[in-house]
């Protein structure tokens, strides 16, 4: 794709990432090898395309380096505008400033972003082959979104809370601050390996310092480069991130021209509604100065559309916001998920939602939901997620009521009956792969006391402990019962407005009660008590009016036969009196008398409101600093769930809290409070009664895993921990010395014995972290056998030493070695030490897992 009227180069129409740098005011493609590395003196244009359920989503970014010129910045913005026109207004456009990139931008570079000093104009190149003549210090920041900035080669650049990477060409030393988390160390190691593999062709050594006392030899190398360290290290600098209260402060402005003057007029604040956006106009949405959106209506004029970025930058300046504030320009009909979620609700034409539910604009007839096949749940976890179902609801139930702040068992005959003055614990047990799994529901009555609600939560923790800390905990607010909760009571769920199910009731039960029954089968039926007056009726539903003499089944004109049948089942539970079925319009006088007389009620056919299919969003939560901060992970996958994290997954109808095994006690204890805070501060004004579900690592239910693409249930048992990743770098015990060329100083002359290095790396380190050193480059040290000569010959069984096989190109391998099966030529002992398993176990694994492990061990 090229445009004759512009300077655009030919653009490939393909999925994935394409990057160009601005050189001499022209777009020049960046080699794929260099994706993720940006020169601070340059500007870039980035195009990203991906498949979605609604077609292809396209994002266009222009990235501004902190030392780039105004001309380059202007050229990058111009190219993005031209590209948007060439792609017919389908992309979402973004302005990115170095160090303040959007979460969408950061999601493209899983191993992190590296900022390099200088620029193309200064003669620097994106890709230097065999570039070993290098000396730089990278400051690595971030847990979910990693960036590495080149800083001064000095101890003054270091602090206690971050990861630093000393890159010496053939040697990379990762120094982990004493206050670093496991996730930060893991991300730092992933970045170090990425530099080794992509920039050095796999021929570099990686050394890791977790504790300086345990790594004296590695520290000597650092001191040779940085000099002796004087004084204490600085404390970590906290990230300056916007908190959720700031992000919730959304304001919408109408932008237009009047008498050649630009007018920016505020028209609304939170919560925003979609009807405020008129197709003929352009608008600016200000998210508390954290991010600025420009929405361009389909019928707005071309000049207004072209001026979008200019106006946004002018708005930022006028408001006194930081020049690094993110800008997103979006077109009418091609809105991003992040933009839509800022509105109270967002509707789209002919939106299909879930399974068997299609809603059409203008259609007012009652929508019937197609019953789904529960047998598909295990085969299709995405279905379990969409339908909010853990299983087919055929498991076992136990129910307790909180009485005198203790758990009191409820009579199984009354299971399904919940009173608004009580709190209940419901333990649901089901089998999966022959093992019991648990869901623990905490049902909170609207009129329960604060003490009872607190006792309910505390008793839930104790009950969870009795079941091995494996239960999925679900907070259920009265009236907001999730789908699975309805299903486990098989159509017998009845919610009483007040009162209690205790034996000694303080107040007598009302003589007249009215229940609204909704549901078409035993999986989705619920009866809810409503005020016993005529205005509570609704023509779309069935109601039960229970008096001391009779129980009426009132059938509205819009109800179905299935709904009437379910209401009959509920009627036998709420009343032992005779049942009288009456149709709307044919009510006897006694019926109206029991309700206190006739009154107007809802009789319009229920319009099934369209809500756009909500895109689930994953966040890392933190409120340790006293400010509630969330970091979004765009295009998330299972790998984004780190063991030391508490993560929040928002699927709109439910909030999941995923708790990692190594997460700290403070964040675990504050998890539910964080979820409540998230709902409270959400720009769209969310329902605070949304169910909150606590999920523990390794005990994830199907309705959680279904939101992730290709969930691996064995990841937590088979996945490599940070410590295992370090150990997979290679073994030091077989090496006798290391030679590093630093300013023509050979460290081997200082007799840095690898035997000492091995012992300091493994014996004196704490069990959790051990310093380790990786030796991958045959040119930088001598691989020696016992007699001092290089050991390359195989023994009688065709076995080679690991040094001959690891991180070697095809040309460097001994004759006869199959380069696709390097691991096959290892001895059994070496194989087990490197991979942590026997050859037989290794070859039983799926092919993709074998390839991944071989890559990590330098045998791919």
CSV table of C-alpha atoms in Angstrom, one decimal, residues 160 172 215 269 274 331 352 454 492 505 591 656 691 728 741 774 785 850:
chain,number,residue,atom,x,y,z
A,160,UNK,CA,18.3,-0.6,46.1
A,172,UNK,CA,26.3,-9.3,30.8
A,215,UNK,CA,29.3,-13.1,44.3
A,269,UNK,CA,-18.3,14.7,33.8
A,274,UNK,CA,-22.6,7.4,24.7
A,331,UNK,CA,-12.6,7.4,14.9
A,352,UNK,CA,-23.9,-10.7,19.5
A,454,UNK,CA,-17.3,-9.4,59.0
A,492,UNK,CA,-35.2,-23.4,44.1
A,505,UNK,CA,-37.3,-15.1,64.9
A,591,UNK,CA,-56.1,-10.4,44.4
A,656,UNK,CA,-11.7,-12.0,39.7
A,691,UNK,CA,-19.6,-10.3,42.5
A,728,UNK,CA,19.3,-23.4,33.1
A,741,UNK,CA,38.7,-8.1,27.8
A,774,UNK,CA,26.6,-18.5,32.5
A,785,UNK,CA,39.3,-31.2,29.8
A,850,UNK,CA,10.7,-29.3,24.1
